[in-house]
Tab-separated table of C-alpha atoms in Angstrom:
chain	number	residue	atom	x	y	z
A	1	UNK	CA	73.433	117.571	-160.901
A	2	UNK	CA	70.714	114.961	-161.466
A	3	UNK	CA	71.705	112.180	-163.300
A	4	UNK	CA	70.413	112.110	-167.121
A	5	UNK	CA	69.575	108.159	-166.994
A	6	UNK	CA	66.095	107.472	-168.004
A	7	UNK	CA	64.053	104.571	-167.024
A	8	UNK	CA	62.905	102.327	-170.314
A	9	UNK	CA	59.587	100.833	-170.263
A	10	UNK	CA	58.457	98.545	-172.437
A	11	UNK	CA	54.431	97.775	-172.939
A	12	UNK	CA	51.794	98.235	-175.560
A	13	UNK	CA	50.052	101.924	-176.269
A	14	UNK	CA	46.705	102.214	-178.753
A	15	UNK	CA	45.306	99.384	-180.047
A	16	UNK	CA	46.471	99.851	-183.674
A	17	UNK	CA	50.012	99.504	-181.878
A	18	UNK	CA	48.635	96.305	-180.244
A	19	UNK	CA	47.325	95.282	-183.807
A	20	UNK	CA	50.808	95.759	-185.539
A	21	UNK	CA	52.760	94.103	-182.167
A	22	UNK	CA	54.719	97.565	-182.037
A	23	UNK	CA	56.571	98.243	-178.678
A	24	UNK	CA	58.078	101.260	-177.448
A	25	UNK	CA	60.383	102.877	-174.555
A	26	UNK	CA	59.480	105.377	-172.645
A	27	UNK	CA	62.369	107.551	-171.548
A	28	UNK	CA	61.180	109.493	-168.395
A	29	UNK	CA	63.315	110.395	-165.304
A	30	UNK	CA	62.628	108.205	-161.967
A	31	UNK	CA	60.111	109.633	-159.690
A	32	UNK	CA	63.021	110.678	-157.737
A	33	UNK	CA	64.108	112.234	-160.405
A	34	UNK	CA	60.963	114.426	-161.420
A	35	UNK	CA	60.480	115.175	-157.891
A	36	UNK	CA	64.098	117.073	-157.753
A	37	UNK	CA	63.168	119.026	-161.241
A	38	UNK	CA	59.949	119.982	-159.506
A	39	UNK	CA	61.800	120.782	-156.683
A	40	UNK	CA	64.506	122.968	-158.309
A	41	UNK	CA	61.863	124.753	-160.856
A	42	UNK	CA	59.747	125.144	-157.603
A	43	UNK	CA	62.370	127.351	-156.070
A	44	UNK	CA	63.435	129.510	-159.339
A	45	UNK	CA	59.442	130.294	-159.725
A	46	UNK	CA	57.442	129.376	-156.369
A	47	UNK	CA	53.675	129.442	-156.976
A	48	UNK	CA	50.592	127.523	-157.096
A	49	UNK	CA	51.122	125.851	-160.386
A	50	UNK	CA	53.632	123.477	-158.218
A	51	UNK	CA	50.154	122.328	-156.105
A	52	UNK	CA	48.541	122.317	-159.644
A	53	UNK	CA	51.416	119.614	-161.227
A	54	UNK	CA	51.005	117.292	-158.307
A	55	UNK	CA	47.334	117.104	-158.595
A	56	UNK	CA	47.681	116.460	-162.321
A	57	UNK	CA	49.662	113.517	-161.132
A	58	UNK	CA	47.644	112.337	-159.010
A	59	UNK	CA	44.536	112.484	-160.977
A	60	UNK	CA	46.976	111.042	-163.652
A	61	UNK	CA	47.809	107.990	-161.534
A	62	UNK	CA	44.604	107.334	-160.499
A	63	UNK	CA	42.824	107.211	-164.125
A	64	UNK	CA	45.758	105.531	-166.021
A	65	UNK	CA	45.838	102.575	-162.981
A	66	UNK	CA	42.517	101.544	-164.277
A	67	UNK	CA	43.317	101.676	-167.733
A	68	UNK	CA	44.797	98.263	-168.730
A	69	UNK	CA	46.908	99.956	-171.453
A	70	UNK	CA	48.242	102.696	-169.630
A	71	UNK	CA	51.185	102.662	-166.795
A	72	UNK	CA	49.780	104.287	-163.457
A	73	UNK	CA	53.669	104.948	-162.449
A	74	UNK	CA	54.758	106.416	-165.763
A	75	UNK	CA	51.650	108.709	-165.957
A	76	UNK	CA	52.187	109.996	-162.325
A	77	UNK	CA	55.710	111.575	-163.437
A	78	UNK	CA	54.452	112.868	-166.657
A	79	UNK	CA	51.556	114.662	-164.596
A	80	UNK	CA	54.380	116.557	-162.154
A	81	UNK	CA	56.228	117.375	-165.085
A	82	UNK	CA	54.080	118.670	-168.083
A	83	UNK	CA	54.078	122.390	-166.692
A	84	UNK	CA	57.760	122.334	-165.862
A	85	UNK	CA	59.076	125.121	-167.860
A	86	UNK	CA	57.313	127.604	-165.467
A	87	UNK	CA	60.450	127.125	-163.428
A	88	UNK	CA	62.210	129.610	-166.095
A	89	UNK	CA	59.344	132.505	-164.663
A	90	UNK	CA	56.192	133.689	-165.209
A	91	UNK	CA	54.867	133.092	-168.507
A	92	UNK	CA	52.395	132.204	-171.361
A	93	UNK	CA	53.218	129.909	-174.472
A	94	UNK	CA	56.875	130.445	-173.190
A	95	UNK	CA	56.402	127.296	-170.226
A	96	UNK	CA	55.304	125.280	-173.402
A	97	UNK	CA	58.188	125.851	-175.597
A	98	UNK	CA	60.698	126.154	-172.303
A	99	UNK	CA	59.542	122.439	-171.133
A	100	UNK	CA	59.676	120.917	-174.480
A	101	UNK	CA	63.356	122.452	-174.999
A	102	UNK	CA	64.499	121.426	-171.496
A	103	UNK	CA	63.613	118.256	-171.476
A	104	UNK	CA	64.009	117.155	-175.025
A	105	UNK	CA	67.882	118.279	-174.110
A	106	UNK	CA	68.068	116.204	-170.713
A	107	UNK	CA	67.237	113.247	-172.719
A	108	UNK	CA	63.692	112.838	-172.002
A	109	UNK	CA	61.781	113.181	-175.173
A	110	UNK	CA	58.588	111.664	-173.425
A	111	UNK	CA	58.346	114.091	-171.300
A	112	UNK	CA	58.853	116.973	-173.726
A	113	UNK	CA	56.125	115.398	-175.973
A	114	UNK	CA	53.760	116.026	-173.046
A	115	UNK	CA	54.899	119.330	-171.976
A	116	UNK	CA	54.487	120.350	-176.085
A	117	UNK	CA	50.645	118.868	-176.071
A	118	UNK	CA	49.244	118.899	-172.795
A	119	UNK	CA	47.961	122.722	-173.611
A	120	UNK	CA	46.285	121.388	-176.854
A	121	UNK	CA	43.711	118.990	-177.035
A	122	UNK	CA	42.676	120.996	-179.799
A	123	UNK	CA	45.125	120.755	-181.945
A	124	UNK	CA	46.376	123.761	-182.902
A	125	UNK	CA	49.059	126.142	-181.483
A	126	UNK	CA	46.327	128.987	-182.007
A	127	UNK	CA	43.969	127.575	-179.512
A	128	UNK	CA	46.680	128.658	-176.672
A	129	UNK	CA	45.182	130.929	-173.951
A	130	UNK	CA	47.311	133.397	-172.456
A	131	UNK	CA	50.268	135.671	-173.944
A	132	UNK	CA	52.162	133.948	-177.117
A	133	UNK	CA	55.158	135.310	-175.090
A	134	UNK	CA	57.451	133.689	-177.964
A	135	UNK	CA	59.469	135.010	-180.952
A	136	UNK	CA	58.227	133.945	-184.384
A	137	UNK	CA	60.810	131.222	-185.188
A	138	UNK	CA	60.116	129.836	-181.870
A	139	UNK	CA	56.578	129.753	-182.978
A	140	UNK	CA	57.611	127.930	-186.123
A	141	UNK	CA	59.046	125.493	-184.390
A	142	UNK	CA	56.211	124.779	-181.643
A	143	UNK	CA	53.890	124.771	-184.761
A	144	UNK	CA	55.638	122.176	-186.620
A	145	UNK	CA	56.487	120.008	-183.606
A	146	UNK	CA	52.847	119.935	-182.846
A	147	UNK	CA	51.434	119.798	-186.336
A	148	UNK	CA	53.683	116.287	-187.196
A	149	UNK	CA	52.735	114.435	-183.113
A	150	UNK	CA	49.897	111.888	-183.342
A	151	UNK	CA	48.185	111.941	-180.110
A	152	UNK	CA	48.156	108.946	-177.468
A	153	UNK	CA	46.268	108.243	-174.623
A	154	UNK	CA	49.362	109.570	-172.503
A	155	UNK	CA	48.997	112.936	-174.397
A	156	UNK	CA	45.185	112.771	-173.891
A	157	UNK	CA	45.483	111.039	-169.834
A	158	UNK	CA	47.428	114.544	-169.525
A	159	UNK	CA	45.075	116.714	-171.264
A	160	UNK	CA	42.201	116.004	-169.079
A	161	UNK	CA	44.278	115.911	-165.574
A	162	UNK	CA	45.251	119.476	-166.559
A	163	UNK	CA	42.178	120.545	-166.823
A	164	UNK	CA	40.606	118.814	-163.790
A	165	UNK	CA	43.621	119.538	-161.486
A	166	UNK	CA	42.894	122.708	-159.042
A	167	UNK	CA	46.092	123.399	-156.726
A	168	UNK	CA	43.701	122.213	-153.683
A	169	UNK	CA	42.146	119.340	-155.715
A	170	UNK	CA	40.501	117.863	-158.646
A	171	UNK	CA	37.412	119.892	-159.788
A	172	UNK	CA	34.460	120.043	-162.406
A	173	UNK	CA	35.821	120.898	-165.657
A	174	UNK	CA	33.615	123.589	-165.627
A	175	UNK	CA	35.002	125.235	-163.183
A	176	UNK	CA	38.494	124.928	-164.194
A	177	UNK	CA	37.451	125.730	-167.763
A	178	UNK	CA	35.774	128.760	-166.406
A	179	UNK	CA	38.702	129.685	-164.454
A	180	UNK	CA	41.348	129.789	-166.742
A	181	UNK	CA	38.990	132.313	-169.259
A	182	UNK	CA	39.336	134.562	-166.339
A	183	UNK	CA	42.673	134.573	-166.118
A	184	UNK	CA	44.024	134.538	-169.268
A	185	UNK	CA	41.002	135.612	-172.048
A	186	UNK	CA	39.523	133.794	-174.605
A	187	UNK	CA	40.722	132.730	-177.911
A	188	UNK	CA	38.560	131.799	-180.917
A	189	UNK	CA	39.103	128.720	-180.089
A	190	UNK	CA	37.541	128.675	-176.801
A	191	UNK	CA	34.381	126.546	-177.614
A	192	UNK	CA	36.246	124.028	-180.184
A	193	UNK	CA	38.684	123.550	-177.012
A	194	UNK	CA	36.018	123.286	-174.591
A	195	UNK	CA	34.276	120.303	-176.302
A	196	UNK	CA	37.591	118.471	-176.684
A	197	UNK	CA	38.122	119.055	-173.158
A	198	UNK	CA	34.467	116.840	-172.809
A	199	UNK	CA	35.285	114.411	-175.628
A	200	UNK	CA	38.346	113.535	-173.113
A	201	UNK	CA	35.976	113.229	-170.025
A	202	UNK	CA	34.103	110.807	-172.099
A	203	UNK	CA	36.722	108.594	-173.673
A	204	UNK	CA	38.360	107.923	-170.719
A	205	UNK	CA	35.265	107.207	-168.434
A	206	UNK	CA	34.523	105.058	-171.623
A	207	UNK	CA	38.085	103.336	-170.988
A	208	UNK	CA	37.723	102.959	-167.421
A	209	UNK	CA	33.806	102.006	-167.297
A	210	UNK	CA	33.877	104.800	-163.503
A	211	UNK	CA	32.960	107.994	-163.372
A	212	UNK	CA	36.101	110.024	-163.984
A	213	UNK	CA	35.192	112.248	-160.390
A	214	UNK	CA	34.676	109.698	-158.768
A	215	UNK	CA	37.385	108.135	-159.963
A	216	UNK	CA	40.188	111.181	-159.383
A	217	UNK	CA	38.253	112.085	-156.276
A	218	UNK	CA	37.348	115.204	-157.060
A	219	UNK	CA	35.938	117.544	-153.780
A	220	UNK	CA	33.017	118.781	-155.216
A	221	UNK	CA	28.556	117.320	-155.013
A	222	UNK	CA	28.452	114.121	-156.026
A	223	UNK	CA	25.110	115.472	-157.331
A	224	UNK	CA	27.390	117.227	-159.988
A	225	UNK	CA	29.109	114.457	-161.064
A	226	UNK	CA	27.578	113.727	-164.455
């Protein structure tokens, strides 16, 4: 059984948080720790979203390490977590509200918050593409949970890793955007979601003055990397 201790952080988030001198923990497992969940939901549902959590990670790590606000560390284990309720089996909506639920009740709430938002940078439960493989209370309470959460940039960080993150590498959004459509349909939310996708691309190459390809090294032209 892993252990339920959570590391506690302490540093400044959001520059209205800076402004009012408010600091908060972060309760995450270790990287020891996340690596065992991965692990363990890795071998109750084997497939190629396990690749696609470690790139998030990575691409996670890499962007929040030259963000002066943002913990490199912290943001690596909240990338190889955010699509951890895919361990319960193949699903839609149901790995959003099965990660929240699991790791709210293991004590890591920070984790939870990004498995809830990481499928919503826009914000509404609506904008989900795939099967809402959920019953309605179940929708009530992923709709509430999301409706009340002010974004951060840790929410956001893990927005945009999702969507670059290919299980063999970072990509163009584009062709992650495209590829997801494919496999799962469109919603009529597709184009609001798509230009929140970019509005991420371009606060956080705003944040970290570097080309966000370049700086998550993602294998494609450097031609393309606009």
């Amino acid at each position: 059984m892993l252990s339920n201790c959570t590391i506690l952080r302490y540093y400044y988030i959001e520059e209205k948080e800076r402004q009012k001198g408010g600091l908060f923990f972060m309760q995450i497992p270790s990287l020891q720790q996340a690596e065992a969940l991965l692990g363990q939901a890795r071998n109750s549902n084997p497939g190629p979203w396990i690749a696609h959590s470690k790139v998030t990670a990575d691409c996670a790590q890499r962007i929040a390490a030259a963000c002066p606000d943002l913990n490199a560390d912290d943001s690596h284990i909240l990338g190889l977590l955010h699509d951890i309720g895919r361990g319960h089996g193949i699903s839609g909506i149901r790995h959003v509200y099965d990660g929240w639920q699991d790791m709210n009740q293991m004590g890591y709430p920070d984790v939870a918050r990004v498995c809830l938002t990481h499928s919503f940078m826009y914000q509404s439960l609506d904008s989900f593409m795939g099967k809402m493989d959920i019953t309605d209370a179940q929708k009530d309470e992923l709709t509430a949970a999301l409706s009340k959460t002010q974004y951060n940039d840790y929410d956001r960080l893990i927005q945009l890793c999702d969507a670059l993150a290919y299980p063999t590498g970072p990509t163009l959004l584009e062709t992650r955007l495209v590829d997801v459509v494919l496999r799962r349909g469109c919603s009529r939310f597709t184009r609001q979601k798509w230009l929140a996708t970019y509005q991420l691309k371009g606060y956080f190459e705003r944040k970290t003055n570097q080309n966000i390809y370049q700086l998550v090294r993602a294998n494609i032209g450097i031609e393309y990397a606009l």
